């Protein structure tokens, strides 16, 4: 199913250079510094239940496409918030998925799935309704083998390190189990405090109570609240964390006076909060987190520009991360200025910025990253984690920010089998981009080989202190 020259430039002379570059990076270990795989997989090392639970149920890239064509999430086995019944027959879910596989034509999801089906399970025919049962049985048979358990696949994928993402009030039980298991795979956590820094997050005040209980700090006071974050960050760092992550609607930051900060905190903790105060509080907390990063060395990631849970009824029934987060226009020059004025010139700080608004790559983000020592550009993310999205990203940022103010690639996935496929796509696209520069005589060939390795491996490892 997979052509050896997929995603390489069509021009034969450029393609030959791309092939040569790719040959030097295709087998490098995978650095996966940000993602959402389940740490329980690595802690318990139990077989994946069935092909549907591996490929369909946890992957919003898959089920959002089917949902857009009228397939109910209940029929795809996606769990409901209130526990009302959904389809549990893996074969029925798989047949429905296979029947609609044509919907993924031309999408990155199709590239990832075909790669996993072919490379991981040896399937040689494109998935369809006609061969759905054969594919299901083949994958299910493999999943019962010890060499297809999570830890074995981790090693087969040549993962050097993978980061999961946990809430600030997560006990990190599974990470502790991994550490105590004696297994050599490196799985680290990431500090994601959205549940206790976003006043519009569901259950915010209950989450604040949980933070108080976990840390022994009175989080109804500003000093206690900030002290609790420091304690939890230290706890996460002891569990291997090298980064924090913040999924805010915008990139707004703030640097309020002590009095204004106290007044804002009191309004937020006092009860119903206005949208303006919620946004300002998130912005102030980004600056507070940057200040904490100066002390503890954790890399600060900002994933901004998503209108999350856009489909209200779907969110109410199924909860977060169900494919209804939609890109929105986002400003960075003005939004990041308070944080950058406060700490942007401080040695040692690393701030990695992601966006779902492509229009700001060349106008705002590349010039900012090309100036501030602390600022780095995250790779093309989510809707732009695609062949064309990656090409546009390189074209829009390289001339201004260069390669070394970017952080290579991260897969940002919940779908475990897609990890090697996603990295392979990124390596092929980057090698094609470098080949174009070589053939246009804008980059010497020996430099292209160095950059290819850095984009595939070195930049992510250095950016995330791994």
XYZ file of C-alpha atoms in Angstrom, residues 31-415:
385
model
C 11.548 11.846 20.446
C 7.908 12.363 21.404
C 8.005 15.332 23.814
C 4.304 16.156 23.850
C 1.286 13.900 23.499
C -1.754 12.345 25.088
C -1.232 8.604 25.127
C -2.456 6.845 28.264
C 0.288 6.155 30.829
C -1.769 3.161 32.017
C -0.783 1.418 28.770
C 2.880 1.418 29.762
C 2.282 0.861 33.475
C -0.001 -2.158 33.144
C 1.323 -3.435 29.801
C -1.927 -5.221 29.042
C -2.911 -6.197 25.490
C -4.978 -3.644 23.604
C -8.592 -4.896 23.721
C -9.393 -5.006 20.006
C -8.702 -3.144 16.741
C -11.566 -0.695 17.294
C -10.282 0.289 20.735
C -6.828 0.769 19.263
C -7.649 2.719 16.110
C -11.145 4.211 16.328
C -12.492 4.868 19.817
C -9.606 6.995 21.199
C -8.739 8.896 18.018
C -10.675 12.105 17.402
C -9.020 12.431 13.983
C -10.899 9.271 13.010
C -14.284 9.689 14.615
C -14.667 13.414 13.877
C -14.556 12.650 10.133
C -17.168 9.936 10.462
C -19.310 12.162 12.666
C -19.165 14.892 10.003
C -20.813 12.422 7.638
C -23.618 11.541 10.002
C -22.192 8.547 11.884
C -23.223 8.858 15.562
C -20.376 8.700 18.076
C -22.420 6.179 20.057
C -22.097 3.712 17.181
C -18.329 4.247 17.216
C -18.054 3.276 20.870
C -17.073 6.741 22.131
C -17.926 6.806 25.858
C -20.580 9.200 27.141
C -20.156 11.495 30.134
C -23.125 10.022 32.002
C -22.320 6.422 31.152
C -25.340 5.829 28.923
C -24.778 2.825 26.651
C -22.756 3.015 23.446
C -21.657 0.310 21.018
C -19.220 -2.104 22.662
C -18.866 -4.697 19.894
C -15.425 -3.985 18.455
C -16.182 -5.785 15.211
C -19.355 -3.753 14.634
C -17.414 -0.519 15.227
C -14.656 -1.682 12.891
C -17.080 -2.608 10.107
C -18.655 0.833 10.312
C -15.206 2.424 10.179
C -14.151 0.303 7.188
C -17.377 1.080 5.351
C -16.513 4.788 5.593
C -12.761 4.494 5.037
C -13.090 6.286 1.692
C -13.835 9.492 3.635
C -10.167 9.760 4.574
C -8.899 10.028 0.995
C -6.283 12.776 0.729
C -6.054 13.329 4.498
C -3.062 12.863 6.813
C -5.160 10.414 8.834
C -5.227 8.137 5.800
C -1.429 8.275 5.557
C -1.060 7.402 9.239
C -3.595 4.573 9.134
C -2.217 2.998 5.955
C 1.287 3.157 7.433
C 0.169 1.395 10.628
C -1.907 -1.223 8.799
C 0.951 -2.055 6.441
C 4.048 -1.668 8.585
C 2.678 -2.887 11.906
C 0.175 -5.550 10.888
C 1.277 -6.590 7.396
C -1.987 -5.734 5.641
C -1.540 -5.412 1.884
C -4.962 -4.227 0.730
C -6.639 -0.885 1.235
C -9.262 -1.152 3.979
C -12.859 -1.460 2.755
C -16.168 -2.980 3.730
C -15.251 -6.076 1.700
C -12.092 -6.878 3.663
C -13.085 -5.390 7.032
C -13.398 -8.728 8.807
C -10.076 -10.000 7.447
C -8.316 -6.844 8.606
C -10.025 -7.006 12.000
C -9.072 -10.645 12.529
C -5.470 -10.048 11.435
C -5.015 -7.091 13.769
C -6.846 -8.817 16.649
C -4.624 -11.877 16.302
C -1.493 -9.724 16.454
C -2.763 -7.835 19.495
C -2.887 -11.058 21.514
C 0.851 -11.568 21.055
C 3.325 -10.407 23.680
C 5.307 -8.486 21.082
C 2.236 -6.276 20.472
C 1.776 -5.213 24.062
C 2.399 -1.498 24.740
C 5.957 -1.807 26.035
C 7.008 -4.056 23.165
C 5.495 -1.637 20.639
C 7.228 1.249 22.408
C 10.527 -0.507 21.772
C 9.585 -1.555 18.245
C 8.722 2.042 17.409
C 12.244 3.019 18.543
C 10.836 5.530 20.990
C 13.629 7.059 23.020
C 11.212 9.023 25.183
C 7.512 9.836 25.192
C 5.740 12.518 27.224
C 2.152 12.137 28.342
C 0.027 15.023 29.615
C -1.666 15.034 33.020
C -3.804 17.488 34.948
C -2.242 19.387 37.846
C -4.429 17.361 40.230
C -3.589 13.964 38.749
C -1.890 11.682 41.322
C 0.481 10.296 38.627
C -0.150 6.770 39.895
C 0.655 5.151 36.569
C 3.890 7.087 36.196
C 4.919 5.863 39.624
C 4.115 2.298 38.576
C 6.219 2.676 35.451
C 9.147 3.982 37.503
C 8.876 1.066 39.923
C 8.421 -1.617 37.262
C 12.044 -1.976 36.257
C 11.148 -1.499 32.590
C 13.671 0.639 30.708
C 11.273 2.661 28.544
C 11.307 6.375 29.301
C 7.806 7.772 29.815
C 7.611 11.245 31.361
C 4.658 13.396 32.331
C 3.786 17.012 31.480
C 2.199 19.511 33.879
C -1.146 20.652 32.431
C -2.815 23.038 34.921
C -5.801 24.145 32.784
C -8.318 22.632 35.225
C -7.081 24.935 38.003
C -6.072 28.064 36.050
C -9.050 28.395 33.711
C -12.088 29.739 35.593
C -14.294 28.549 32.710
C -13.085 24.941 33.021
C -15.880 22.676 34.196
C -15.657 22.013 37.942
C -13.086 24.790 38.445
C -13.848 25.460 42.108
C -13.971 21.761 42.964
C -10.616 21.407 41.223
C -9.220 24.228 43.357
C -10.400 22.354 46.461
C -8.644 19.228 45.205
C -5.456 21.232 44.632
C -5.629 22.484 48.228
C -6.087 18.964 49.546
C -3.222 17.562 47.480
C -0.724 20.224 48.508
C -1.805 21.243 51.976
C -1.983 24.837 50.786
C -4.956 27.166 51.137
C -5.685 27.804 47.473
C -8.372 30.317 48.364
C -5.500 32.734 49.046
C -3.238 33.981 46.265
C -0.041 33.044 48.083
C -1.364 29.577 48.877
C -2.572 29.097 45.319
C 0.808 29.958 43.796
C 2.620 27.860 46.403
C 0.401 24.908 45.489
C 1.430 25.221 41.846
C 5.096 25.216 42.859
C 4.592 22.048 44.891
C 2.748 20.265 42.100
C 5.333 21.311 39.527
C 8.057 19.878 41.775
C 6.025 16.661 42.114
C 5.654 16.413 38.329
C 9.333 17.188 37.807
C 10.262 14.374 40.193
C 8.125 12.096 37.996
C 10.170 13.063 34.937
C 8.370 16.151 33.644
C 10.482 18.581 31.653
C 7.627 20.816 30.461
C 4.308 22.410 31.281
C 1.468 22.823 28.787
C -1.300 25.391 28.592
C -4.285 25.001 26.288
C -5.678 28.530 26.390
C -8.201 30.000 23.956
C -5.783 32.831 23.141
C -2.131 33.637 23.764
C -3.005 36.579 26.029
C -0.542 37.202 28.844
C -0.692 39.813 31.594
C 1.600 41.423 34.155
C -0.670 43.045 36.722
C 0.375 45.020 39.762
C 0.247 43.188 43.083
C -2.967 44.963 44.046
C -4.694 44.312 40.722
C -3.563 40.694 40.759
C -5.013 40.215 44.245
C -8.289 41.864 43.248
C -8.556 39.657 40.142
C -7.836 36.525 42.186
C -10.522 37.461 44.694
C -13.091 37.964 41.928
C -12.247 34.643 40.315
C -12.389 32.672 43.550
C -15.465 34.488 44.817
C -18.011 32.975 42.489
C -19.325 33.422 38.954
C -16.679 35.084 36.836
C -17.022 37.263 33.755
C -15.485 36.158 30.449
C -13.123 39.157 30.611
C -11.882 38.229 34.091
C -11.486 34.579 33.092
C -9.351 35.597 30.119
C -7.281 38.009 32.194
C -6.717 35.399 34.899
C -5.492 32.854 32.333
C -3.168 35.508 30.933
C -1.759 36.419 34.331
C -1.228 32.746 35.113
C 0.844 32.272 31.955
C 3.198 34.948 33.239
C 3.237 33.353 36.698
C 4.062 29.994 35.129
C 6.912 31.580 33.154
C 8.300 33.006 36.386
C 8.095 29.569 37.981
C 9.892 28.099 34.964
C 12.803 30.410 35.672
C 13.097 28.673 39.041
C 12.459 25.034 38.167
C 13.564 24.884 34.511
C 10.342 23.441 33.096
C 9.719 24.370 29.456
C 6.531 26.419 28.966
C 4.277 25.337 26.078
C 1.376 27.489 24.903
C -1.210 25.744 22.718
C -3.406 28.697 21.792
C -5.969 29.488 19.146
C -8.488 26.678 19.548
C -12.140 27.387 20.163
C -12.552 24.309 22.294
C -15.737 22.267 22.559
C -17.427 24.315 19.832
C -20.256 21.783 19.583
C -22.092 22.419 22.844
C -24.517 19.486 22.774
C -21.721 17.089 21.830
C -19.560 18.403 24.679
C -22.426 17.932 27.142
C -22.900 14.313 26.059
C -19.307 13.176 25.415
C -17.018 15.670 27.139
C -13.736 17.174 26.008
C -11.500 16.226 23.093
C -14.168 14.846 20.800
C -13.055 16.546 17.594
C -15.010 19.781 18.039
C -12.095 22.111 18.776
C -11.962 24.596 15.889
C -9.120 26.995 14.892
C -9.686 30.675 15.563
C -7.802 33.860 14.690
C -5.149 34.566 17.324
C -2.832 37.499 17.999
C 0.655 36.937 19.413
C 2.620 40.188 19.073
C 0.438 42.127 21.507
C -0.738 39.095 23.473
C 2.732 37.852 24.427
C 4.219 41.296 25.078
C 3.522 41.408 28.855
C 5.163 38.022 29.421
C 8.075 38.786 27.105
C 8.658 42.197 28.696
C 8.726 40.490 32.064
C 10.986 37.496 31.335
C 11.610 37.286 27.568
C 15.274 38.214 27.940
C 15.956 35.998 30.961
C 18.642 33.323 30.403
C 17.446 29.747 30.570
C 13.723 30.258 29.938
C 12.151 28.305 27.074
C 8.683 29.157 25.777
C 7.318 27.062 22.902
C 4.348 28.555 21.064
C 1.894 26.615 18.908
C -0.891 28.029 16.786
C -3.907 26.946 14.783
C -3.874 30.274 12.915
C -1.509 29.909 9.961
C -1.808 33.592 9.069
C 0.442 34.560 11.989
C 3.400 32.300 11.148
C 5.259 34.768 8.948
C 3.657 37.984 10.246
C 4.030 37.477 14.007
C 5.506 34.205 15.273
C 8.594 33.891 13.080
C 9.706 37.498 13.748
C 9.107 37.054 17.486
C 11.018 33.771 17.650
C 13.717 35.294 15.478
C 14.350 37.875 18.184
C 13.501 36.725 21.721
C 16.011 34.217 23.117
C 13.345 32.380 25.114
C 10.858 31.887 22.286
C 10.646 28.818 20.031
C 8.057 27.773 17.464
C 6.206 24.522 17.920
C 5.596 22.456 14.779
C 2.492 22.609 12.635
C -0.203 21.406 15.015
C -3.435 19.433 14.743
C -5.254 20.579 11.591
C -1.887 21.495 10.047
C -0.092 18.317 11.153
C -0.265 17.293 7.512
C 1.939 17.140 4.461
C 0.792 20.478 3.038
C 0.558 22.089 6.480
C 4.160 21.137 7.249
C 5.361 22.493 3.919
C 3.589 25.799 4.488
C 5.030 26.001 7.996
C 8.609 25.617 6.741
C 8.021 28.078 3.910
C 6.495 30.697 6.212
C 8.905 30.599 9.151
C 12.339 29.511 7.894
C 13.424 32.712 6.168
C 12.788 34.759 9.318
C 13.276 32.371 12.246
C 15.605 29.847 10.640
C 15.508 26.187 11.622
C 17.023 26.550 15.071
C 14.282 28.697 16.574
C 11.889 25.804 15.912
C 11.644 22.595 17.918
C 11.572 19.828 15.343
C 8.484 17.630 15.433
C 6.113 16.278 18.039
C 3.199 14.009 17.279
C 0.687 15.293 19.889
C -1.308 12.092 19.619
C -3.699 9.888 21.541
C -3.451 7.157 18.905
